[in-house]
Amino acid sequence: MRHLFGWTCIFTMVPIFIICVFVAGKESQAIKGLSTILDEKIPIESVDLAQNSYVYDHEGNLISEITSNQQNRIYVKYENIPEIVKKTYLVSEDQRFFDHIGFDAAGMFRAILINAKSESVEQGGSTITQQLARNVYLNHEQSYNRKLSELLYSYQLEKAFTKDQIFEYYLNAIYFGNGQYGIGTAADYYFNKQIHELHLAELIFISAIPNNPTQYDPVKNYKATKERQERLLQTLYEFGAITAEEQETAIKFPIKLSIKNKVDVQPDYVTYVHHELKQLVAEKEGLKDHNQINTRVNDILSQGVIIYTALESERQNKLVQSMNTYIQSDGIQGAAAVINHHSHQIVALSGGTNYKKFEFNRAFQAYRQPGSSIKPLLDYAPYIDVTGATTKSRINAGRFCSGGYCPKNYSGRNYGMVSLETALKYSYNTAAVRMLHEIGIEKGFSYLAPFDFAKITKQDYHLPAAIGGMMYGISPLELTNAYTTFANNGLYYENHAIVKVTDQTGKTLYEWGENPIRVWKETTNKQMRSLLAAVVSSGTGKKAAMNKSYVGGKTGTSNDYHDLWFAGLTDQYTGVVWVGKDQPANIRGVYERGLHLLIWKEMMK
């Protein structure tokens, strides 16, 4: 009796609710009407359904589908939803949908009788509008309070939107099991087709699911889903929506599921795309607070945007393969980045061997001692730029001491006066330190300012930095960015993975601008390219040599063989490889095999 009483109360309140709305319009202006109160308490201006966003490589291949709030949804506009699908939900869920004001008294009365008989809340008598309200604003709790809330939200929905709009939202909001939301998503997931490609039998088959997504799960309970499909086909026939022949053909049509897994490949690169998207949105919208940026980006991704990137999938695959092939020792890791220095775009990244999405990405999150790979940026280019020296100019590679700091050459020997070319290609430490000392530490570091190295601080402004002695160091991606300057006549361009972000109509929402900065003179750059080429042709980087119109670079090794680097460029690409252990340790055996050089050569081919 308690259930009968509860449902009778709800049923009784419906006409009272309608009368209140009518009377409210005639009330004194001094008293707020019910409709006004509802507008204040339940303002509904839009129905926001989270949609999938997509990431594409530079050839237009999908590499990642991004779902928001664990709701996989491919939104379909009302005019693109097959008419038979609309008729199916009308005849099975809400036959008076286009006539009622959001709730159906007759339907609720039927629910009273059924629930009273079972002494439980077995049937709600909810309209399509009420179901939309429940899915978007409420929950699925079977209670009288929730039912009353449904009435209020439904009334507001009917005031705010047309029937077609409400129907469109509903068909995109309902749950189809297995994490799939909306009729378009169900077509994609269960049959790997777009909704307009489905046969009548397939359309009704997936339309059977939302009534009870657990009971009618096509993957686990195919038979039950098929039986409900046939009942729906019978109902459609009885209402004249399909012919007897169409019904019979649909019943006999073979239903073959083709489950489509979410596309999510290239984890190293996609992880960075998520990171860069935050930078892009923060810059364009002037956001600085970390939480505010995350909230805004999540909101953007839930709107169903398309992120176009510069990823060269074939090069990325080669890089990942090389990393996993060459680095197989326990505890040893690697990272790499490749940039097309003509387009100023990041085309490949490795966050580490056997990398998994959103793990610690060494390409841009690991800061390590750069060793001698810093010399071209901090010592040689500034020295040439300030003094006008050339590759043939002489520098003392003999013993050097200043303030108690006395660096040694790798061999332990002193070489006296040598050319800049000889000093760089054999990586003489005393010559590099002497260059920084002669131009001044502050002056040398001023040349690094345009690169905006995140972890370089004033504490690094000392002579040991000339050969990579820094407190935190730099990341592989940062070093790659900086080395692109050698490919652009001394101009530094910021390099990015994201080409642009658009909405689903193709309208550009975000894209990077270009603001090149001159770091050193063109004449300096010409000398530097010659020096870097000598390193590869006849110096410490010979294992990186390949048949290209230009190849140049610089090796780097930190103290006790903790970090191995090779940074270099060809005619079109700039790339950096780092090899080491996450907890720094000696890896001299890897150094002697030159794995970092071999990986670089493979990824740059």
Coordinates of C-alpha atoms in Angstrom, one line a residue:
M1 CA 0.0 0.0 0.0
R2 CA 2.9 2.4 0.7
H3 CA 4.1 2.2 -3.0
L4 CA 0.5 2.7 -4.2
F5 CA 0.2 5.7 -2.0
G6 CA 3.5 7.2 -3.2
W7 CA 2.7 6.8 -6.8
T8 CA -0.8 8.1 -6.3
C9 CA 0.7 11.2 -4.7
I10 CA 2.9 11.7 -7.8
F11 CA 0.0 11.2 -10.1
T12 CA -2.1 13.7 -8.1
M13 CA 0.6 16.3 -8.2
V14 CA 0.8 16.3 -12.0
P15 CA -2.5 18.2 -12.6
I16 CA -1.7 20.4 -9.5
F17 CA 1.6 21.2 -11.1
I18 CA -0.1 22.1 -14.4
I19 CA -2.6 24.3 -12.7
C20 CA 0.1 26.1 -10.7
V21 CA 1.9 26.9 -13.9
F22 CA -1.3 28.3 -15.5
V23 CA -2.2 30.3 -12.4
A24 CA 1.4 31.6 -12.1
G25 CA 0.9 33.6 -15.2
K26 CA -2.0 35.5 -13.7
E27 CA -0.4 36.2 -10.3
S28 CA 0.5 39.7 -9.2
Q29 CA 3.8 41.0 -10.4
A30 CA 4.8 41.3 -6.8
I31 CA 4.8 37.6 -6.3
K32 CA 7.2 35.3 -8.3
G33 CA 5.3 32.7 -10.4
L34 CA 6.2 29.1 -10.3
S35 CA 7.7 29.3 -13.8
T36 CA 10.0 32.1 -12.7
I37 CA 11.1 30.2 -9.6
L38 CA 11.9 27.2 -11.7
D39 CA 13.9 29.4 -14.1
E40 CA 15.9 30.6 -11.2
K41 CA 16.4 27.2 -9.5
I42 CA 16.7 25.0 -12.6
P43 CA 18.1 27.2 -15.3
I44 CA 18.6 25.2 -18.5
E45 CA 20.2 26.9 -21.4
S46 CA 21.9 24.0 -23.1
V47 CA 22.3 20.2 -22.9
D48 CA 26.0 19.5 -22.8
L49 CA 26.8 15.9 -23.8
A50 CA 30.5 15.0 -23.7
Q51 CA 31.7 14.0 -27.1
N52 CA 34.9 12.2 -28.3
S53 CA 37.8 14.3 -29.5
Y54 CA 40.3 13.0 -32.1
V55 CA 44.0 13.3 -32.7
Y56 CA 45.4 12.8 -36.3
D57 CA 48.9 12.5 -37.7
H58 CA 50.2 14.7 -40.5
E59 CA 48.8 12.4 -43.2
G60 CA 45.3 12.5 -41.7
N61 CA 45.4 9.1 -40.0
L62 CA 43.6 8.8 -36.7
I63 CA 46.0 8.0 -33.9
S64 CA 43.9 8.6 -30.7
E65 CA 40.3 8.9 -29.7
I66 CA 39.8 10.9 -26.5
T67 CA 36.7 10.2 -24.4
S68 CA 35.5 12.5 -21.6
N69 CA 34.2 11.3 -18.3
Q70 CA 34.6 7.7 -19.6
Q71 CA 31.7 8.4 -22.0
N72 CA 32.5 7.2 -25.5
R73 CA 30.2 9.3 -27.7
I74 CA 30.0 10.0 -31.4
Y75 CA 27.3 12.7 -31.6
V76 CA 24.8 12.4 -34.5
K77 CA 22.6 15.3 -35.5
Y78 CA 18.8 14.8 -35.6
E79 CA 18.6 14.9 -39.4
N80 CA 21.2 12.2 -39.7
I81 CA 19.4 9.7 -37.5
P82 CA 17.4 7.2 -39.6
E83 CA 13.7 7.7 -39.3
I84 CA 13.1 4.1 -38.4
V85 CA 15.2 4.6 -35.3
K86 CA 13.1 7.6 -34.2
K87 CA 9.9 5.6 -34.8
T88 CA 11.3 2.7 -32.8
Y89 CA 11.8 4.8 -29.7
L90 CA 8.5 6.6 -30.1
V91 CA 6.5 3.4 -30.2
S92 CA 8.5 1.6 -27.5
E93 CA 9.2 4.4 -25.1
D94 CA 6.9 7.4 -25.6
Q95 CA 4.1 7.2 -28.1
R96 CA 2.7 10.7 -27.1
F97 CA 6.1 12.4 -27.2
F98 CA 5.1 15.1 -29.7
D99 CA 1.9 15.9 -27.8
H100 CA 2.7 16.0 -24.1
I101 CA 4.5 18.8 -22.1
G102 CA 7.3 16.7 -20.8
F103 CA 5.4 14.1 -18.8
D104 CA 2.5 11.8 -19.7
A105 CA -0.2 11.3 -17.1
A106 CA -1.6 8.2 -18.8
G107 CA 1.9 6.6 -18.8
M108 CA 2.3 7.4 -15.1
F109 CA -1.0 5.9 -14.3
R110 CA 0.0 2.7 -15.9
A111 CA 3.1 2.7 -13.8
I112 CA 1.1 3.2 -10.6
L113 CA -0.9 0.0 -11.3
I114 CA 2.2 -2.0 -12.2
N115 CA 4.3 -0.8 -9.2
A116 CA 1.4 -1.2 -6.8
K117 CA 0.9 -4.7 -7.9
S118 CA 4.5 -5.6 -7.4
E119 CA 4.9 -3.4 -4.3
S120 CA 8.1 -2.0 -5.8
V121 CA 9.2 0.6 -8.2
E122 CA 9.3 -1.6 -11.3
Q123 CA 8.2 0.9 -13.9
G124 CA 8.6 4.6 -14.1
G125 CA 6.3 5.6 -16.9
S126 CA 9.0 8.1 -17.9
T127 CA 8.7 10.1 -21.1
I128 CA 11.7 10.6 -23.5
T129 CA 12.0 14.1 -21.9
Q130 CA 12.1 12.6 -18.4
Q131 CA 14.7 10.0 -19.5
L132 CA 16.8 12.8 -20.9
A133 CA 16.5 14.8 -17.7
R134 CA 17.6 11.7 -15.7
N135 CA 20.6 10.9 -18.0
V136 CA 21.9 14.5 -18.1
Y137 CA 21.0 16.1 -14.8
L138 CA 19.9 13.4 -12.3
N139 CA 20.7 9.7 -11.6
H140 CA 19.0 6.4 -12.1
E141 CA 17.9 5.9 -8.5
Q142 CA 14.4 4.4 -8.3
S143 CA 12.9 6.8 -5.8
Y144 CA 9.9 9.2 -5.5
N145 CA 12.2 12.2 -4.9
R146 CA 14.0 11.5 -8.1
K147 CA 10.7 11.1 -10.0
L148 CA 9.5 14.5 -8.8
S149 CA 12.8 16.1 -9.9
E150 CA 12.3 14.5 -13.3
L151 CA 9.0 16.3 -13.7
L152 CA 10.6 19.7 -12.9
Y153 CA 13.6 19.2 -15.2
S154 CA 11.4 17.9 -17.9
Y155 CA 9.1 20.9 -17.8
Q156 CA 12.2 23.1 -18.1
L157 CA 13.6 21.1 -21.0
E158 CA 10.3 21.4 -22.9
K159 CA 10.3 25.2 -22.3
A160 CA 13.9 25.6 -23.5
F161 CA 14.0 23.3 -26.6
T162 CA 12.0 22.1 -29.5
K163 CA 10.8 18.5 -29.6
D164 CA 13.3 17.6 -32.3
Q165 CA 16.1 19.0 -30.2
I166 CA 15.0 17.0 -27.2
F167 CA 14.8 13.9 -29.3
E168 CA 18.2 14.5 -30.7
Y169 CA 19.7 15.0 -27.2
Y170 CA 18.0 11.9 -26.0
L171 CA 19.2 9.6 -28.8
N172 CA 22.8 10.8 -28.2
A173 CA 22.6 10.6 -24.4
I174 CA 21.2 7.1 -23.7
Y175 CA 23.5 4.3 -22.7
F176 CA 24.1 1.4 -25.0
G177 CA 26.3 -0.8 -22.7
N178 CA 30.1 -1.4 -22.7
G179 CA 30.9 2.3 -22.2
Q180 CA 29.0 3.4 -25.3
Y181 CA 26.7 6.4 -25.3
G182 CA 24.4 7.4 -28.1
I183 CA 23.0 5.7 -31.1
G184 CA 25.9 6.7 -33.4
T185 CA 28.5 5.3 -31.0
A186 CA 26.6 2.0 -30.8
A187 CA 26.7 1.7 -34.6
D188 CA 30.4 2.4 -34.6
Y189 CA 31.2 0.1 -31.6
Y190 CA 29.1 -3.0 -32.3
F191 CA 29.3 -3.0 -36.1
N192 CA 32.2 -0.7 -36.9
K193 CA 30.0 1.3 -39.3
Q194 CA 28.4 4.7 -39.4
I195 CA 24.8 4.7 -38.5
H196 CA 23.5 5.4 -42.1
E197 CA 25.4 2.2 -43.2
L198 CA 23.4 -0.1 -41.0
H199 CA 20.7 -2.5 -42.2
L200 CA 17.2 -2.2 -40.7
A201 CA 17.9 -5.3 -38.7
E202 CA 21.1 -3.9 -37.2
L203 CA 19.4 -0.6 -36.4
I204 CA 16.7 -2.3 -34.4
F205 CA 19.2 -4.7 -32.8
I206 CA 21.2 -1.9 -31.2
S207 CA 18.0 0.0 -30.4
A208 CA 17.0 -2.9 -28.2
I209 CA 19.9 -2.3 -25.8
P210 CA 19.1 0.9 -23.8
N211 CA 15.9 -0.6 -22.3
N212 CA 18.3 -2.7 -20.1
P213 CA 21.9 -2.4 -21.1
T214 CA 23.0 -5.3 -18.8
Q215 CA 20.2 -7.7 -19.8
Y216 CA 20.5 -6.8 -23.5
D217 CA 24.3 -6.6 -23.8
P218 CA 24.9 -8.0 -27.3
V219 CA 28.4 -9.2 -26.3
K220 CA 27.3 -11.2 -23.3
N221 CA 23.6 -11.8 -23.9
Y222 CA 23.3 -11.9 -27.7
K223 CA 20.2 -14.2 -27.6
A224 CA 18.3 -11.8 -25.3
T225 CA 19.2 -8.8 -27.4
K226 CA 18.0 -10.7 -30.6
E227 CA 14.7 -11.6 -28.9
R228 CA 14.0 -8.0 -27.9
Q229 CA 15.0 -6.9 -31.5
E230 CA 12.3 -9.2 -32.9
R231 CA 9.7 -7.9 -30.4
L232 CA 10.5 -4.4 -31.5
L233 CA 10.2 -5.3 -35.1
Q234 CA 6.8 -6.8 -34.3
T235 CA 5.7 -3.6 -32.6
L236 CA 6.9 -1.5 -35.5
Y237 CA 4.9 -3.7 -37.9
E238 CA 1.8 -3.3 -35.7
F239 CA 2.1 0.5 -35.8
G240 CA 2.5 0.4 -39.6
A241 CA 6.1 1.7 -39.4
I242 CA 7.4 -1.3 -41.5
T243 CA 5.8 -3.9 -43.8
A244 CA 5.4 -7.6 -43.1
E245 CA 8.1 -8.2 -45.7
E246 CA 10.5 -5.8 -44.1
Q247 CA 9.8 -7.4 -40.7
E248 CA 10.5 -10.9 -42.0
T249 CA 13.6 -9.9 -43.8
A250 CA 15.0 -8.1 -40.8
I251 CA 14.3 -11.0 -38.5
K252 CA 16.2 -13.4 -40.8
F253 CA 19.0 -10.9 -41.5
P254 CA 22.3 -12.3 -40.0
I255 CA 23.5 -10.1 -37.2
K256 CA 27.3 -10.2 -37.0
L257 CA 29.0 -8.1 -34.4
S258 CA 32.3 -6.4 -35.3
I259 CA 33.4 -4.9 -32.1
K260 CA 35.6 -1.8 -32.7
N261 CA 38.2 -1.0 -30.1
K262 CA 39.1 2.6 -29.5
V263 CA 42.0 3.8 -31.6
D264 CA 44.9 4.8 -29.3
V265 CA 48.3 4.4 -30.8
Q266 CA 51.7 6.2 -30.7
P267 CA 51.6 6.7 -26.9
D268 CA 54.9 8.5 -26.7
Y269 CA 53.7 11.3 -29.1
V270 CA 50.1 11.4 -27.9
T271 CA 51.2 11.9 -24.3
Y272 CA 53.1 15.0 -25.4
V273 CA 50.2 16.3 -27.5
H274 CA 48.1 16.3 -24.3
H275 CA 50.8 18.3 -22.6
E276 CA 51.2 20.8 -25.4
L277 CA 47.5 21.3 -25.7
K278 CA 47.5 22.7 -22.2
Q279 CA 50.3 25.1 -23.2
L280 CA 48.5 26.2 -26.3
V281 CA 45.2 26.8 -24.5
A282 CA 46.9 28.6 -21.6
E283 CA 48.8 30.9 -24.0
K284 CA 45.8 31.8 -26.2
E285 CA 43.4 32.3 -23.3
G286 CA 45.9 33.9 -20.9
L287 CA 45.5 31.2 -18.2
K288 CA 48.2 30.6 -15.6
D289 CA 46.6 28.6 -12.7
H290 CA 47.3 24.9 -13.1
N291 CA 43.9 23.7 -12.0
Q292 CA 42.2 26.3 -14.2
I293 CA 44.1 25.2 -17.2
N294 CA 43.3 21.5 -16.6
T295 CA 39.6 22.3 -16.2
R296 CA 39.5 24.4 -19.4
V297 CA 41.3 21.7 -21.5
N298 CA 39.0 19.0 -20.2
D299 CA 36.0 21.2 -21.1
I300 CA 37.4 21.7 -24.6
L301 CA 38.1 18.0 -25.1
S302 CA 34.5 17.2 -24.1
Q303 CA 33.2 19.3 -26.9
G304 CA 34.5 16.9 -29.6
V305 CA 37.5 18.8 -31.1
I306 CA 39.9 17.6 -33.7
I307 CA 43.6 17.9 -33.0
Y308 CA 45.8 17.9 -36.1
T309 CA 49.5 17.1 -35.4
A310 CA 52.8 16.9 -37.3
L311 CA 53.4 13.3 -36.4
E312 CA 55.2 11.3 -39.1
S313 CA 53.9 7.8 -38.1
E314 CA 56.4 5.9 -40.2
R315 CA 59.3 7.8 -38.6
Q316 CA 57.8 7.4 -35.2
N317 CA 57.5 3.6 -35.7
K318 CA 61.1 3.5 -36.8
L319 CA 62.2 5.4 -33.7
V320 CA 60.3 3.3 -31.3
Q321 CA 61.5 0.1 -33.0
S322 CA 65.1 1.3 -32.8
M323 CA 64.8 2.2 -29.1
N324 CA 63.5 -1.2 -28.2
T325 CA 66.0 -3.0 -30.4
Y326 CA 69.2 -1.3 -29.4
I327 CA 68.4 -0.7 -25.7
Q328 CA 67.7 -4.1 -24.0
S329 CA 69.9 -3.9 -20.9
D330 CA 68.1 -3.9 -17.5
G331 CA 67.6 -0.4 -16.1
I332 CA 68.9 1.4 -19.2
Q333 CA 66.5 3.8 -20.8
G334 CA 66.4 6.2 -23.7
A335 CA 64.6 9.2 -25.1
A336 CA 64.6 11.0 -28.4
A337 CA 62.9 13.8 -30.4
V338 CA 62.9 14.6 -34.1
I339 CA 61.9 18.0 -35.5
N340 CA 61.3 19.1 -39.1
H341 CA 63.2 22.3 -38.9
H342 CA 61.7 23.7 -42.1
S343 CA 58.1 23.5 -40.9
H344 CA 59.1 24.0 -37.2
Q345 CA 57.1 20.9 -36.2
I346 CA 57.9 18.0 -33.9
V347 CA 57.4 14.9 -36.0
A348 CA 58.5 12.0 -33.6
L349 CA 59.2 11.4 -29.9
S350 CA 60.3 8.6 -27.7
G351 CA 59.5 8.7 -24.1
G352 CA 61.5 5.6 -23.3
T353 CA 61.7 1.9 -24.2
N354 CA 58.3 0.0 -24.1
Y355 CA 56.6 3.3 -23.3
K356 CA 53.0 3.3 -22.1
K357 CA 50.7 6.3 -22.5
F358 CA 50.9 9.0 -19.8
E359 CA 53.9 7.3 -18.1
F360 CA 56.9 9.5 -17.3
N361 CA 57.9 10.8 -20.7
R362 CA 61.7 11.2 -20.8
A363 CA 61.6 13.1 -24.1
F364 CA 60.2 16.2 -22.4
Q365 CA 60.1 15.4 -18.6
A366 CA 63.6 14.1 -18.0
Y367 CA 66.2 16.8 -17.2
R368 CA 69.8 15.5 -17.4
Q369 CA 73.3 16.7 -17.6
P370 CA 74.0 17.5 -21.3
G371 CA 77.7 16.9 -21.3
S372 CA 79.5 18.1 -24.4
S373 CA 76.3 18.4 -26.4
I374 CA 75.9 21.9 -24.8
K375 CA 79.2 23.1 -26.2
P376 CA 77.9 24.3 -29.6
L377 CA 75.2 26.4 -27.9
L378 CA 77.0 27.8 -24.9
D379 CA 80.6 27.9 -26.0
Y380 CA 81.3 27.7 -29.7
A381 CA 78.5 29.7 -31.3
P382 CA 78.7 32.6 -28.7
Y383 CA 82.5 32.6 -29.0
I384 CA 82.4 32.8 -32.8
D385 CA 79.6 35.4 -32.7
V386 CA 81.5 37.7 -30.3
T387 CA 85.0 37.3 -31.6
G388 CA 84.4 36.7 -35.3
A389 CA 86.5 33.5 -35.2
T390 CA 86.3 30.8 -37.9
T391 CA 86.6 27.1 -38.0
K392 CA 90.4 27.6 -38.7
S393 CA 90.9 30.0 -35.8
R394 CA 93.2 28.7 -33.0
I395 CA 92.3 28.0 -29.4
N396 CA 94.4 26.7 -26.5
A397 CA 93.4 23.2 -25.6
G398 CA 96.1 23.0 -23.0
R399 CA 95.8 23.1 -19.2
F400 CA 93.3 25.5 -17.8
C401 CA 92.5 26.6 -14.2
S402 CA 90.4 29.4 -12.8
G403 CA 89.3 29.8 -9.2
G404 CA 90.3 26.3 -8.4
Y405 CA 88.4 24.8 -11.3
C406 CA 90.7 22.8 -13.5
P407 CA 88.8 20.7 -16.1
K408 CA 90.5 17.8 -17.9
N409 CA 90.3 16.6 -21.4
Y410 CA 88.8 13.1 -21.9
S411 CA 92.2 11.6 -22.6
G412 CA 93.8 13.4 -19.8
R413 CA 96.3 15.0 -22.2
N414 CA 96.9 18.7 -23.0
Y415 CA 96.9 19.6 -26.7
G416 CA 98.1 23.2 -26.9
M417 CA 96.9 25.4 -29.7
V418 CA 94.4 23.7 -32.1
S419 CA 91.8 24.9 -34.6
L420 CA 88.2 25.3 -33.5
E421 CA 87.3 22.4 -35.8
T422 CA 89.8 20.1 -34.1
A423 CA 88.7 21.2 -30.7
L424 CA 85.0 20.4 -31.4
K425 CA 85.3 17.3 -33.4
Y426 CA 87.4 15.7 -30.7
S427 CA 85.5 17.4 -27.9
Y428 CA 88.4 19.0 -26.0
N429 CA 87.1 20.2 -22.7
T430 CA 89.8 22.8 -21.8
A431 CA 89.2 24.6 -25.2
A432 CA 85.4 24.8 -24.6
V433 CA 85.8 26.1 -21.0
R434 CA 88.4 28.7 -22.2
M435 CA 86.0 30.0 -24.8
L436 CA 83.3 30.6 -22.2
H437 CA 85.8 32.2 -19.9
E438 CA 87.1 34.6 -22.6
I439 CA 83.6 35.9 -23.6
G440 CA 82.3 35.9 -20.0
I441 CA 79.8 33.5 -18.4
E442 CA 76.9 36.0 -18.4
K443 CA 77.5 36.7 -22.1
G444 CA 77.6 33.0 -22.9
F445 CA 74.4 32.3 -21.1
S446 CA 72.6 35.2 -22.8
Y447 CA 72.8 33.1 -25.9
L448 CA 70.7 30.4 -24.2
A449 CA 67.9 32.7 -23.1
P450 CA 65.8 32.4 -26.3
F451 CA 65.6 28.7 -25.9
D452 CA 63.9 29.1 -22.5
F453 CA 65.4 26.0 -20.9
A454 CA 63.1 25.3 -18.0
K455 CA 65.6 24.1 -15.4
I456 CA 68.6 26.3 -16.1
T457 CA 69.0 28.7 -13.2
K458 CA 71.5 31.3 -12.0
Q459 CA 73.2 28.6 -10.0
D460 CA 74.3 27.2 -13.4
Y461 CA 76.2 30.4 -14.2
H462 CA 79.7 28.9 -13.7
L463 CA 82.5 27.6 -15.8
P464 CA 81.6 23.8 -15.4
A465 CA 78.5 24.6 -17.4
A466 CA 80.7 24.9 -20.5
I467 CA 81.0 21.1 -20.6
G468 CA 77.5 20.3 -19.3
G469 CA 78.0 20.7 -15.5
M470 CA 74.5 21.9 -14.5
M471 CA 72.4 21.5 -11.4
Y472 CA 69.3 20.0 -13.2
G473 CA 70.2 19.9 -16.9
I474 CA 68.0 20.0 -19.9
S475 CA 65.5 17.6 -21.6
P476 CA 66.0 15.9 -24.9
L477 CA 63.2 17.9 -26.5
E478 CA 64.6 21.2 -25.3
L479 CA 68.0 20.3 -26.8
T480 CA 66.4 19.4 -30.1
N481 CA 64.5 22.7 -30.2
A482 CA 67.7 24.6 -29.6
Y483 CA 69.7 22.7 -32.2
T484 CA 67.2 23.7 -34.9
T485 CA 68.7 27.1 -34.8
F486 CA 71.7 25.7 -36.7
A487 CA 69.3 24.7 -39.5
N488 CA 67.7 28.2 -39.7
N489 CA 70.6 30.5 -40.2
G490 CA 70.8 31.5 -36.6
L491 CA 67.1 32.1 -36.1
Y492 CA 65.2 30.2 -33.4
Y493 CA 61.6 29.2 -34.0
E494 CA 59.5 27.5 -31.4
N495 CA 58.6 24.0 -32.6
H496 CA 55.3 22.3 -31.9
A497 CA 53.5 19.0 -32.3
I498 CA 50.1 20.5 -32.7
V499 CA 49.3 22.1 -36.1
K500 CA 45.8 23.3 -35.2
V501 CA 42.7 22.4 -33.2
T502 CA 39.3 22.7 -34.9
D503 CA 35.7 22.0 -34.0
Q504 CA 33.9 19.3 -36.0
T505 CA 32.8 21.7 -38.7
G506 CA 36.5 22.5 -39.4
K507 CA 36.6 25.9 -37.7
T508 CA 40.0 26.6 -36.3
L509 CA 39.9 27.1 -32.5
Y510 CA 43.6 27.2 -31.7
E511 CA 46.9 27.3 -33.5
W512 CA 50.4 28.4 -32.8
G513 CA 51.9 31.6 -34.2
E514 CA 55.5 32.1 -35.3
N515 CA 57.8 34.6 -33.7
P516 CA 61.4 33.8 -34.7
I517 CA 64.3 35.2 -32.6
R518 CA 67.8 35.8 -34.0
V519 CA 70.2 34.1 -31.6
W520 CA 73.5 34.5 -33.6
K521 CA 74.6 36.0 -36.9
E522 CA 74.3 34.1 -40.2
T523 CA 78.0 34.2 -40.6
T524 CA 78.3 32.5 -37.2
N525 CA 75.8 29.9 -38.2
K526 CA 77.8 29.1 -41.3
Q527 CA 80.9 28.4 -39.3
M528 CA 78.9 26.3 -36.8
R529 CA 77.4 24.1 -39.5
S530 CA 80.9 23.4 -40.8
L531 CA 82.1 22.5 -37.3
L532 CA 79.2 20.1 -36.6
A533 CA 79.7 18.4 -40.0
A534 CA 83.4 17.7 -39.1
V535 CA 82.2 16.0 -35.8
V536 CA 80.3 13.5 -37.9
S537 CA 82.7 13.1 -40.8
S538 CA 85.9 12.6 -38.8
G539 CA 85.2 13.2 -35.1
T540 CA 83.4 11.6 -32.2
G541 CA 80.1 11.3 -34.1
K542 CA 81.4 9.1 -37.0
K543 CA 78.9 6.3 -36.3
A544 CA 76.1 8.8 -37.1
A545 CA 77.3 9.4 -40.7
M546 CA 74.9 8.7 -43.5
N547 CA 74.4 9.6 -47.1
K548 CA 72.7 13.0 -46.9
S549 CA 73.5 16.4 -48.4
Y550 CA 74.2 17.6 -44.9
V551 CA 74.8 15.8 -41.6
G552 CA 76.2 17.5 -38.5
G553 CA 76.0 17.0 -34.8
K554 CA 77.7 16.7 -31.4
T555 CA 78.1 13.9 -29.0
G556 CA 77.8 14.4 -25.2
T557 CA 78.8 12.4 -22.2
S558 CA 78.3 13.4 -18.6
N559 CA 80.6 12.5 -15.7
D560 CA 81.1 8.8 -15.1
Y561 CA 79.2 7.9 -18.3
H562 CA 75.8 8.7 -16.6
D563 CA 74.3 10.3 -19.7
L564 CA 75.0 9.7 -23.4
W565 CA 73.8 12.2 -26.0
F566 CA 73.9 12.8 -29.7
A567 CA 72.3 16.0 -31.0
G568 CA 72.5 16.6 -34.7
L569 CA 70.7 17.6 -37.9
T570 CA 70.4 16.7 -41.6
D571 CA 69.1 18.8 -44.5
Q572 CA 65.5 18.6 -43.3
Y573 CA 65.4 17.2 -39.7
T574 CA 67.0 17.9 -36.3
G575 CA 67.1 15.1 -33.8
V576 CA 68.5 14.3 -30.3
V577 CA 68.9 10.9 -28.6
W578 CA 69.6 10.5 -24.9
V579 CA 70.6 7.2 -23.2
G580 CA 71.0 6.6 -19.5
K581 CA 69.4 5.3 -16.4
D582 CA 66.6 7.0 -14.5
Q583 CA 68.8 6.8 -11.4
P584 CA 72.1 8.0 -12.8
A585 CA 74.7 5.2 -13.0
N586 CA 77.7 4.3 -15.1
I587 CA 76.9 2.9 -18.5
R588 CA 80.3 2.8 -20.1
G589 CA 79.5 -0.4 -22.0
V590 CA 76.7 1.3 -23.9
Y591 CA 79.0 4.3 -24.6
E592 CA 81.6 2.0 -26.3
R593 CA 79.0 0.4 -28.5
G594 CA 77.7 3.9 -29.5
L595 CA 74.0 2.9 -29.2
H596 CA 72.9 6.5 -29.0
L597 CA 74.6 7.2 -32.3
L598 CA 73.0 4.1 -34.0
I599 CA 69.5 5.0 -32.8
W600 CA 70.0 8.6 -34.1
K601 CA 71.1 7.3 -37.5
E602 CA 68.0 5.0 -37.7
M603 CA 65.5 7.6 -36.8
M604 CA 66.9 10.2 -39.1
K605 CA 67.0 8.1 -42.2

